[in-house]
PDB file of C-alpha atoms and ligand atoms in Angstrom:
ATOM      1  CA  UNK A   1       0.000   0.000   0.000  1.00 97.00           C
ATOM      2  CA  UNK A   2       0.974   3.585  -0.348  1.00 98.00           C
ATOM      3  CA  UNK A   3      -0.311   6.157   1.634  1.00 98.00           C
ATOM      4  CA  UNK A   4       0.193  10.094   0.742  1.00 98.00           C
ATOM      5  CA  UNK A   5      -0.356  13.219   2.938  1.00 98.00           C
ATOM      6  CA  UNK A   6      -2.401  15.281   0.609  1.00 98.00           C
ATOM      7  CA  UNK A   7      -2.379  17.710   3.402  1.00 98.00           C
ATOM      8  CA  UNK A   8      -0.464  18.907   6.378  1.00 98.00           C
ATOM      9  CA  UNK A   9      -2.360  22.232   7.970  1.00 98.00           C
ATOM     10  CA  UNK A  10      -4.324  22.381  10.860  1.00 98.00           C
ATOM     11  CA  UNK A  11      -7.896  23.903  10.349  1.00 98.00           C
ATOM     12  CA  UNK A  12      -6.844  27.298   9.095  1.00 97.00           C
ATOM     13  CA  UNK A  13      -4.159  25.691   6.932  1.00 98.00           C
ATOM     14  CA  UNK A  14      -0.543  27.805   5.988  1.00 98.00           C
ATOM     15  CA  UNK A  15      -0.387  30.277   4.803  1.00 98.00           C
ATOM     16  CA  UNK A  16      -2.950  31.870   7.155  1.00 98.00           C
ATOM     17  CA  UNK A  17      -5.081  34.397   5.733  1.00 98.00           C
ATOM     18  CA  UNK A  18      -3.641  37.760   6.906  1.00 98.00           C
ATOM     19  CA  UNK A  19      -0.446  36.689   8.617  1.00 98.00           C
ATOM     20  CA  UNK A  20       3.042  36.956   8.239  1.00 98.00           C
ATOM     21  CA  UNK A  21       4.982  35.219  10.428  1.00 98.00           C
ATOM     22  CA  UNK A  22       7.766  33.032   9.404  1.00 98.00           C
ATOM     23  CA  UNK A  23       6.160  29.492   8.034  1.00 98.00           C
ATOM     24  CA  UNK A  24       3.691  31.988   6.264  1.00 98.00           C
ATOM     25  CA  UNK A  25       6.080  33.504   4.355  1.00 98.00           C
ATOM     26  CA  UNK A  26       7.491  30.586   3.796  1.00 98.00           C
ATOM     27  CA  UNK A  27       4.216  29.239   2.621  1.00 98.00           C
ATOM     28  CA  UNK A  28       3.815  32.174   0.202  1.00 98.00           C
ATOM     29  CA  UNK A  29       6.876  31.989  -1.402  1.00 98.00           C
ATOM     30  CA  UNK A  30       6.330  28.051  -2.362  1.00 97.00           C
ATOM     31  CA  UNK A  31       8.309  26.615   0.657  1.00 98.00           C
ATOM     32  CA  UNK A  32       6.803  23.127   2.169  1.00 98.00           C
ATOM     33  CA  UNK A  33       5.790  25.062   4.910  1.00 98.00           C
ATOM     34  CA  UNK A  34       2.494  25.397   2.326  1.00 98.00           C
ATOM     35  CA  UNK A  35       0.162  23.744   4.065  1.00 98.00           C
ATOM     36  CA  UNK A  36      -3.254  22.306   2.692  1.00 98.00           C
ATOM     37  CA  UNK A  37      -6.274  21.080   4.910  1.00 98.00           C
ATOM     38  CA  UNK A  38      -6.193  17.426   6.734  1.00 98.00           C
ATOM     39  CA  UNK A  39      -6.816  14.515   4.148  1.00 98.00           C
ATOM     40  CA  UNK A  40      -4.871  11.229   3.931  1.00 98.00           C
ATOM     41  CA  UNK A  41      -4.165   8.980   0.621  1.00 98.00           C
ATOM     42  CA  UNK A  42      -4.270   5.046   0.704  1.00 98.00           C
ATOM     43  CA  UNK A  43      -3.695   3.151  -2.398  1.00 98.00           C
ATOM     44  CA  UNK A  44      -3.628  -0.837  -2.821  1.00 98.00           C
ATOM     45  CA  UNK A  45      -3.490  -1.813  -6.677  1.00 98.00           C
ATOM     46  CA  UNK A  46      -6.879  -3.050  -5.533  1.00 98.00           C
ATOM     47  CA  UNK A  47      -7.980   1.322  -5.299  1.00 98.00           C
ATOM     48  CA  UNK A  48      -7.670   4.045  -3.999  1.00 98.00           C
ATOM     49  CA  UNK A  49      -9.270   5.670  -0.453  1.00 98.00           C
ATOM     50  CA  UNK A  50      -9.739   8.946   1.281  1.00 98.00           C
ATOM     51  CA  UNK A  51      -9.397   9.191   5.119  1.00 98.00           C
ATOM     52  CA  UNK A  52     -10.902  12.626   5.733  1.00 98.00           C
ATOM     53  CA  UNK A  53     -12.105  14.872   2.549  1.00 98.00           C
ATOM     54  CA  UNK A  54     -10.085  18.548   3.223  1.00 98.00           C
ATOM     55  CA  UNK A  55     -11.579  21.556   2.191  1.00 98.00           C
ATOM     56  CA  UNK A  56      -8.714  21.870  -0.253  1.00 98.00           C
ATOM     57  CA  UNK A  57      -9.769  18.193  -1.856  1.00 98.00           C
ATOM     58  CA  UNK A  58     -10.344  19.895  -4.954  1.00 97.00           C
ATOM     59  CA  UNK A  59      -6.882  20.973  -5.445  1.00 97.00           C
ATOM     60  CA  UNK A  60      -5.577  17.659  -3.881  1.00 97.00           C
ATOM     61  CA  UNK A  61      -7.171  15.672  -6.841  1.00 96.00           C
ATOM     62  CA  UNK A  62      -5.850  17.611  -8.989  1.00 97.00           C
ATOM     63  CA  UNK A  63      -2.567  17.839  -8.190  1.00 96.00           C
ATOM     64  CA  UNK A  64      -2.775  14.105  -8.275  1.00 95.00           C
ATOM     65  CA  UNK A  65      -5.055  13.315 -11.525  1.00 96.00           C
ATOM     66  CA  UNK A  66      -7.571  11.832  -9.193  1.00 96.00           C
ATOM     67  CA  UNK A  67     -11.249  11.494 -10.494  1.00 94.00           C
ATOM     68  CA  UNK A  68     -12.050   8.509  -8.659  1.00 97.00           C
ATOM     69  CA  UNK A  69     -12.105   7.422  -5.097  1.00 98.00           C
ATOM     70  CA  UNK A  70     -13.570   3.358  -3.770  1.00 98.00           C
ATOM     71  CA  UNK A  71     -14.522   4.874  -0.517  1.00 98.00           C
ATOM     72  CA  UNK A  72     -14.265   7.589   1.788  1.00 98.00           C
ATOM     73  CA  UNK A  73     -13.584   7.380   5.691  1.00 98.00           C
ATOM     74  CA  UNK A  74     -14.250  10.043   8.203  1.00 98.00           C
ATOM     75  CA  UNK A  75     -12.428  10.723  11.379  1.00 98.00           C
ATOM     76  CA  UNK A  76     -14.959  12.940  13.166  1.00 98.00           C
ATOM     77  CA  UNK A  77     -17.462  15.856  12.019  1.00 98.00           C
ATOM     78  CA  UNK A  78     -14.903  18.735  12.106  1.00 98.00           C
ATOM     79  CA  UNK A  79     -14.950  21.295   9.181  1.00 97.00           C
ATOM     80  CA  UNK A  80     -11.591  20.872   7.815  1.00 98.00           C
ATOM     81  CA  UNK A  81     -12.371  17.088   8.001  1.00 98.00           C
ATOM     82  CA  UNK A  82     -14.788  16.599   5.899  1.00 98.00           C
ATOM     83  CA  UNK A  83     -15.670  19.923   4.200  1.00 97.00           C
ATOM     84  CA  UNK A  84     -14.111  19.276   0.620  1.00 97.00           C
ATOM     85  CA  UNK A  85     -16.474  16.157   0.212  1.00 97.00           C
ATOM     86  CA  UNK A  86     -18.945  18.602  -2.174  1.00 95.00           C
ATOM     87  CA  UNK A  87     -16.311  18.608  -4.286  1.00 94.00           C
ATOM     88  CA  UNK A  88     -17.083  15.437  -5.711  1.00 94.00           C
ATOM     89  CA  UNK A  89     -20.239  16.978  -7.124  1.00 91.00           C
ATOM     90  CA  UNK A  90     -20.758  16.146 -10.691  1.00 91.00           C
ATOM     91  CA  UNK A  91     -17.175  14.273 -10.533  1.00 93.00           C
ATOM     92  CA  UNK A  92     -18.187  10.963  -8.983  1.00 96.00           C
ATOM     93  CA  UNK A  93     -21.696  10.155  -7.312  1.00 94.00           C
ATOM     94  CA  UNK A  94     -22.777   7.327  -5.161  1.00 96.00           C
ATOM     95  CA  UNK A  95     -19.422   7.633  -3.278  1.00 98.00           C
ATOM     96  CA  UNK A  96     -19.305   4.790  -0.071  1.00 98.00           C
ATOM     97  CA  UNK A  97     -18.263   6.460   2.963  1.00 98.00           C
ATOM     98  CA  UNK A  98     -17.657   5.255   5.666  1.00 98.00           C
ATOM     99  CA  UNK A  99     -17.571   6.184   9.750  1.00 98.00           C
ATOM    100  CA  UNK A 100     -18.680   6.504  13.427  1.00 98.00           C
ATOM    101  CA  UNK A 101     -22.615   6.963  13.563  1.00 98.00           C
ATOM    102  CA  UNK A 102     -22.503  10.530  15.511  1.00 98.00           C
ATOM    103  CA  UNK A 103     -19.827  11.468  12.769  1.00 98.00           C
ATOM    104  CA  UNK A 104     -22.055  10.573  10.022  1.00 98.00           C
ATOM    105  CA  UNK A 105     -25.255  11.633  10.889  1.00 98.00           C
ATOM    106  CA  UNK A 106     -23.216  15.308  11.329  1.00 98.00           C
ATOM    107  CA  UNK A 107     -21.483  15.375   8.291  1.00 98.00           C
ATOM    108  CA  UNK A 108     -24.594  13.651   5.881  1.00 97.00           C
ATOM    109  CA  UNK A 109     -27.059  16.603   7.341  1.00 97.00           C
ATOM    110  CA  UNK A 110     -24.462  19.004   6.140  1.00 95.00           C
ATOM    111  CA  UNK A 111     -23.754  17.117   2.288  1.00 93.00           C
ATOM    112  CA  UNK A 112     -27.868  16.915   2.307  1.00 93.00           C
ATOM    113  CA  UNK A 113     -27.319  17.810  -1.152  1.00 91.00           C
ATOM    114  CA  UNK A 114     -25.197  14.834  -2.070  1.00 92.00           C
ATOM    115  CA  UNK A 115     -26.286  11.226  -2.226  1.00 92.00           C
ATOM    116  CA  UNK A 116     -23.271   9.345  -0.927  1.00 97.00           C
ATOM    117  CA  UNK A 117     -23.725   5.651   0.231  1.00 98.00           C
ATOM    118  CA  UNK A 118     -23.459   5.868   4.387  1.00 98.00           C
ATOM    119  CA  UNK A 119     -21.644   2.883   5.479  1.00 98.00           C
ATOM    120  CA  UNK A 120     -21.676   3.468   9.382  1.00 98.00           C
ATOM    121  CA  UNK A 121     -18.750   1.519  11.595  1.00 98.00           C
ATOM    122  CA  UNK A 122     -18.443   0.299  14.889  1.00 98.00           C
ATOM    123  CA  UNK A 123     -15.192   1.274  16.856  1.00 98.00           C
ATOM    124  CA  UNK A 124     -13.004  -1.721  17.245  1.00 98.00           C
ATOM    125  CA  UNK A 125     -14.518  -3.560  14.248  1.00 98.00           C
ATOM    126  CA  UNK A 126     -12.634  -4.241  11.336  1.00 98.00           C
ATOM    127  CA  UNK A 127     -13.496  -3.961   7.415  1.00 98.00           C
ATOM    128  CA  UNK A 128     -11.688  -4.282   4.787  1.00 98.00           C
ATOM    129  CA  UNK A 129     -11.679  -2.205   1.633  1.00 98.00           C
ATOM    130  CA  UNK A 130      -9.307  -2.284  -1.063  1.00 98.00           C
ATOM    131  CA  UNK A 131      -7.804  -5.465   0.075  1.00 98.00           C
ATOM    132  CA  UNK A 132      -6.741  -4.089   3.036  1.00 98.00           C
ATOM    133  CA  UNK A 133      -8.209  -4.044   6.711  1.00 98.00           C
ATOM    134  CA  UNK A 134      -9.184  -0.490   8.460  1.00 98.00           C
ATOM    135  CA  UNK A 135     -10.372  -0.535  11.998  1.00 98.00           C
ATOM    136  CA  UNK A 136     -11.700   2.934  13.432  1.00 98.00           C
ATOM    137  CA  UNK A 137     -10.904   3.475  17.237  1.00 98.00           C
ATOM    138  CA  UNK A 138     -11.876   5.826  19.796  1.00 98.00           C
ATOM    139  CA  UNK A 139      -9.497   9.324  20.511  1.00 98.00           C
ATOM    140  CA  UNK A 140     -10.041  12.217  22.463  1.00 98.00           C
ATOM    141  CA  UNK A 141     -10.713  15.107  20.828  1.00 98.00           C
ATOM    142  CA  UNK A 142     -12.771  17.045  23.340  1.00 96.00           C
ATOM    143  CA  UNK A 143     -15.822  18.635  23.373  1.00 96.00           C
ATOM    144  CA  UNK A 144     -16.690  17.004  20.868  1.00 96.00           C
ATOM    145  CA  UNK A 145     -17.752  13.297  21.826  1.00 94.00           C
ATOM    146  CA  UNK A 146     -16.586  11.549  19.054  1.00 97.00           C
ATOM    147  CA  UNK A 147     -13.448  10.881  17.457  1.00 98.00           C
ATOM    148  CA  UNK A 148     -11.606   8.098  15.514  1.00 98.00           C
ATOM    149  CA  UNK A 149      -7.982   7.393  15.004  1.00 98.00           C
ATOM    150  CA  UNK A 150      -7.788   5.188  11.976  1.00 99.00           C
ATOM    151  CA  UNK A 151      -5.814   1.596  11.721  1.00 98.00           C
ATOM    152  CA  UNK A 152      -4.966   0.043   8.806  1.00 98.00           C
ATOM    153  CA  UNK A 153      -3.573  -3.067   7.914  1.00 98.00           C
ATOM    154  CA  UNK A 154      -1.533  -4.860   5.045  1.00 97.00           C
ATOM    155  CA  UNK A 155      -0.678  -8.138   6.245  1.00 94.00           C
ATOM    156  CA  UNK A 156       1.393  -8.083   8.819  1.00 94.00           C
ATOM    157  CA  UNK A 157       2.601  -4.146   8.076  1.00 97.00           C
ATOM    158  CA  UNK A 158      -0.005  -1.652  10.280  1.00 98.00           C
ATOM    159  CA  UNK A 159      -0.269   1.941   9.292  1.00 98.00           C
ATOM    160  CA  UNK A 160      -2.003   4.545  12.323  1.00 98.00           C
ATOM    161  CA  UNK A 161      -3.691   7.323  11.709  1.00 98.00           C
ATOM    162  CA  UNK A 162      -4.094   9.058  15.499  1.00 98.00           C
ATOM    163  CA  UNK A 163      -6.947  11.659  13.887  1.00 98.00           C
ATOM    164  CA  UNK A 164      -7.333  14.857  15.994  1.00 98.00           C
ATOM    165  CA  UNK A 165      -6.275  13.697  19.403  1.00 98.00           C
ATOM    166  CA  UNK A 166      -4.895  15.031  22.666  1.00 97.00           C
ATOM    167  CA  UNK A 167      -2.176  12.239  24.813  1.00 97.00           C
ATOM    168  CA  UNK A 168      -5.641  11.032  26.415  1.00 97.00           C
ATOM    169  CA  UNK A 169      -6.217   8.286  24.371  1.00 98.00           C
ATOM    170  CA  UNK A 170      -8.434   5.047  25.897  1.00 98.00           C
ATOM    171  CA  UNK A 171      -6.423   2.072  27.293  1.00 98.00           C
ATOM    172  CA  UNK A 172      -8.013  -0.404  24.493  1.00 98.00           C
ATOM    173  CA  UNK A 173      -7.115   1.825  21.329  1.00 98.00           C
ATOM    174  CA  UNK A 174      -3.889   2.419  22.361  1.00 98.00           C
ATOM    175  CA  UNK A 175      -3.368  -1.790  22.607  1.00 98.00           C
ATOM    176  CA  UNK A 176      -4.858  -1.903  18.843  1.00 98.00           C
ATOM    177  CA  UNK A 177      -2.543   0.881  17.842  1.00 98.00           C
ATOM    178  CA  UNK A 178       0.631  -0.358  19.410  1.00 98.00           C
ATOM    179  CA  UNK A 179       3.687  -1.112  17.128  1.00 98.00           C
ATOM    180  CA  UNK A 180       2.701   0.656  13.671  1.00 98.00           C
ATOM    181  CA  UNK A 181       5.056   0.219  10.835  1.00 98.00           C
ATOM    182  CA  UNK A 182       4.007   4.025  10.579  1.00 98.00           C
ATOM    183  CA  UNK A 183       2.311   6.413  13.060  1.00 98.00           C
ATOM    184  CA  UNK A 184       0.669   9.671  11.350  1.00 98.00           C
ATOM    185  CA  UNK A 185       0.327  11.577  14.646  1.00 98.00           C
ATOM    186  CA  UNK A 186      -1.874  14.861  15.313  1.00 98.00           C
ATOM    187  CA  UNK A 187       0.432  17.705  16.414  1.00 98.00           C
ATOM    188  CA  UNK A 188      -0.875  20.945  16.010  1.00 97.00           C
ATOM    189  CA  UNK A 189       1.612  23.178  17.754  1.00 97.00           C
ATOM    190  CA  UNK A 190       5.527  23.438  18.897  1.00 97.00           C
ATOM    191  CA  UNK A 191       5.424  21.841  22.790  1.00 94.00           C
ATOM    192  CA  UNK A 192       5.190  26.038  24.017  1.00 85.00           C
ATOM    193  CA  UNK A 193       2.391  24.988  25.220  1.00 76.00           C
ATOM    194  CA  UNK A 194      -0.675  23.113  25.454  1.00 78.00           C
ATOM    195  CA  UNK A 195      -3.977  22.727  23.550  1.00 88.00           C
ATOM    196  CA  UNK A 196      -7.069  21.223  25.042  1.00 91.00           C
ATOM    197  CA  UNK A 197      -8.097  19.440  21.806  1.00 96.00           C
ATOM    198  CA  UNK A 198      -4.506  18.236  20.231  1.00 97.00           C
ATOM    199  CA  UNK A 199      -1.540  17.072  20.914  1.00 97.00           C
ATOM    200  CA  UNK A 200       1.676  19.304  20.462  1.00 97.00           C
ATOM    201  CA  UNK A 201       4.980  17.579  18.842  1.00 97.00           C
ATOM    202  CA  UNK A 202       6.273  16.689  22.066  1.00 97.00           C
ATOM    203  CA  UNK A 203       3.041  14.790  22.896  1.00 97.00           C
ATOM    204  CA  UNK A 204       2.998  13.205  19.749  1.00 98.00           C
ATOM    205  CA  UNK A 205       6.641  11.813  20.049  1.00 98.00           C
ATOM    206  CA  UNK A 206       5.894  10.670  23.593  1.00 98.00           C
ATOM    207  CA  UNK A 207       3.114   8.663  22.061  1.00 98.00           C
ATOM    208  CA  UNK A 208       5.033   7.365  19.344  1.00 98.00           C
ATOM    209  CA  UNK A 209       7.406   5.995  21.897  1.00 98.00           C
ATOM    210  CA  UNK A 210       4.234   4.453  24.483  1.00 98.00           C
ATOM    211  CA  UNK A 211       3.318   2.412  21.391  1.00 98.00           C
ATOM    212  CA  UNK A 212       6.643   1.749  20.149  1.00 98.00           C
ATOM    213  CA  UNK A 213       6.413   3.191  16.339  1.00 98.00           C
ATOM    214  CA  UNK A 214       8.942   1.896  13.928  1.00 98.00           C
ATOM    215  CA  UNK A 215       8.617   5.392  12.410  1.00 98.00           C
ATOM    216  CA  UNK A 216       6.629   8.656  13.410  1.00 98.00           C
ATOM    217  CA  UNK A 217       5.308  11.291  10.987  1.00 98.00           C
ATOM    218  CA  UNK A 218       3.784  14.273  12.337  1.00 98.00           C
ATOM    219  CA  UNK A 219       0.436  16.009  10.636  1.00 98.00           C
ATOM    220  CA  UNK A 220      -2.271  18.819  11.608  1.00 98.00           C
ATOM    221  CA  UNK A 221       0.324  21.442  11.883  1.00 98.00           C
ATOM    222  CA  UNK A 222       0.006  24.980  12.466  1.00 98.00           C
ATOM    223  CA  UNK A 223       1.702  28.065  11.143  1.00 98.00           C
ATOM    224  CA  UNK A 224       3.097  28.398  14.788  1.00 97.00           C
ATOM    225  CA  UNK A 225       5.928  26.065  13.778  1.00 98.00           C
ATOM    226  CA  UNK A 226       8.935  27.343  12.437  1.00 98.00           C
ATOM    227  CA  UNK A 227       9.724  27.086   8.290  1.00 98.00           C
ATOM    228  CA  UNK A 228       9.317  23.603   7.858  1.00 98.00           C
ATOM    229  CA  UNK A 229      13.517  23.276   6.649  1.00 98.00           C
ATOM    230  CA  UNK A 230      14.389  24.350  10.194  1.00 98.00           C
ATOM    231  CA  UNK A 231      11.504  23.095  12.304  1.00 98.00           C
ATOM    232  CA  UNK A 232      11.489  19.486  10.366  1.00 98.00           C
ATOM    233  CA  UNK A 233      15.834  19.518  12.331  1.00 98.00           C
ATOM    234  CA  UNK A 234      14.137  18.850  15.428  1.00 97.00           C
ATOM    235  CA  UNK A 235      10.504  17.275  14.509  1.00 98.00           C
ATOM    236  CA  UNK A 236       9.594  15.002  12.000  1.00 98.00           C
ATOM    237  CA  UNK A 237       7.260  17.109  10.393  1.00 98.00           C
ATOM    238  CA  UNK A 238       5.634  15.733   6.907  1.00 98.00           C
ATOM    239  CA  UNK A 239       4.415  17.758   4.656  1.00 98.00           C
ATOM    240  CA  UNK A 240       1.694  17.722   1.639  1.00 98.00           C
ATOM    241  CA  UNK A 241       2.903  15.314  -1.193  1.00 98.00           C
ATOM    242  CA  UNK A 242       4.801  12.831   1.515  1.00 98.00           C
ATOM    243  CA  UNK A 243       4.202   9.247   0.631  1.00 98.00           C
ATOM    244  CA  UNK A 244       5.220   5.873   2.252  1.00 98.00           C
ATOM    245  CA  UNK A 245       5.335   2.608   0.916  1.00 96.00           C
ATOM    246  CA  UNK A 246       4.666  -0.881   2.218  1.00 92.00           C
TER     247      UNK A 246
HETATM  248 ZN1  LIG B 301      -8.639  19.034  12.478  1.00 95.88          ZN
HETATM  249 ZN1  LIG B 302       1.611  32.673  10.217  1.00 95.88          ZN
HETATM  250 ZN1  LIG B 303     -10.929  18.260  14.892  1.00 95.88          ZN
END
């Protein structure tokens, strides 16, 4: 499988509109601090899905020649999550997507004007699409009540997708997650500080140790990072276009 970060940015993305800090200018002048919304690429030669549609998906399929997706899985019912989905309008129809009930009712009252094919999953359960096995499982991502870090499986090679977490992550998910060939972790900020909804870098990397990560990747990242080139020296930042193979 090969699995591409179509996009990097937290929910405002980089540049941010009206700033110019550092990564932002970096961001305007092409740099890979350029940061497009949240949405992740898997491809088997069996197809092709989308964990979480950005609201830069348009541009993301094109940049990539993309007019066709086998499914669709959402992480939780947060704008920059899911809001790109109406892109597919007049592209593809019938799309099968596929997540947490609470996240789907959200995000289907929102696409009313779409008729994609709800597929709704059970946390802990796991399907396969694409030849390959997913398995959503519960985060914490508060207020909101629901929120799914995404598994997926190859064989023996495991791929894990934290979704927008903090650290607090339940007991059970972090046993399914544990050992990942790859670990695509939520980390919003520098470790200045704290966030009640994320996890910073520092965070992220203590997680990737708890579960023992062959390799770490870190995604959902604000402007508040330096220019990628220097803050990628001390964090292993991705950024949009980075793909993996297994
Ligand atoms: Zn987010
Ligand atoms: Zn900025
Ligand atoms: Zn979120």
């Amino acid at each position: 499988m090969i699995i591409t970060l179509l996009g990097t940015g937290d929910a405002v993305g980089t540049p941010k509109i009206g700033c110019s800090c550092p990564a932002c200018l970096d961001a305007h002048a092409g740099g890979k601090s350029r940061r497009l919304r949240f949405s992740v690429l898997v491809e088997s030669p069996a197809g092709r899905i989308l964990i979480d549609t950005s609201p830069d998906l348009r541009w993301q399929l094109l940049k990539r020649g993309i007019s066709h997706v086998d499914g669709v899985i959402w992480t939780h019912s947060h704008y920059d999550h899911y809001a790109g989905f109406g892109d597919f309008h007049r592209i593809q129809s019938g799309v099968n997507v596929y997540g947490l009930k609470n996240t789907l009712d959200y995000i289907l009252n929102y696409l009313s004007f779409m008729k994609p094919v709800r597929h709704d999953v059970y946390p802990y359960s796991t399907f396969d699409l694409i030849d390959l096995g997913f398995m959503l499982v519960e985060v914490s991502h508060p207020p909101l009540e629901e929120s799914a870090g995404v598994i997926i499986m190859n064989g023996r090679r495991k791929v894990v997708i934290t979704g927008d977490t903090t650290l607090d992550i339940p007991e059970k998910s972090l046993e399914l997650m544990s050992r990942p060939d790859l670990l695509i972790a939520d980390a919003i900020i520098p470790p200045r500080g704290k966030v009640a909804k994320h996890m910073n870098s520092r965070d992220a990397m203590e997680l990737a140790s708890l579960l023992d990560a062959r390799n770490v990747v870190l995604t959902h990242l604000s402007h508040n990072f330096p220019p990628h080139d220097e803050a990628v020296k001390e964090w292993p930042l991705g950024y949009d276009g980075m793909e993996f193979g297994f």
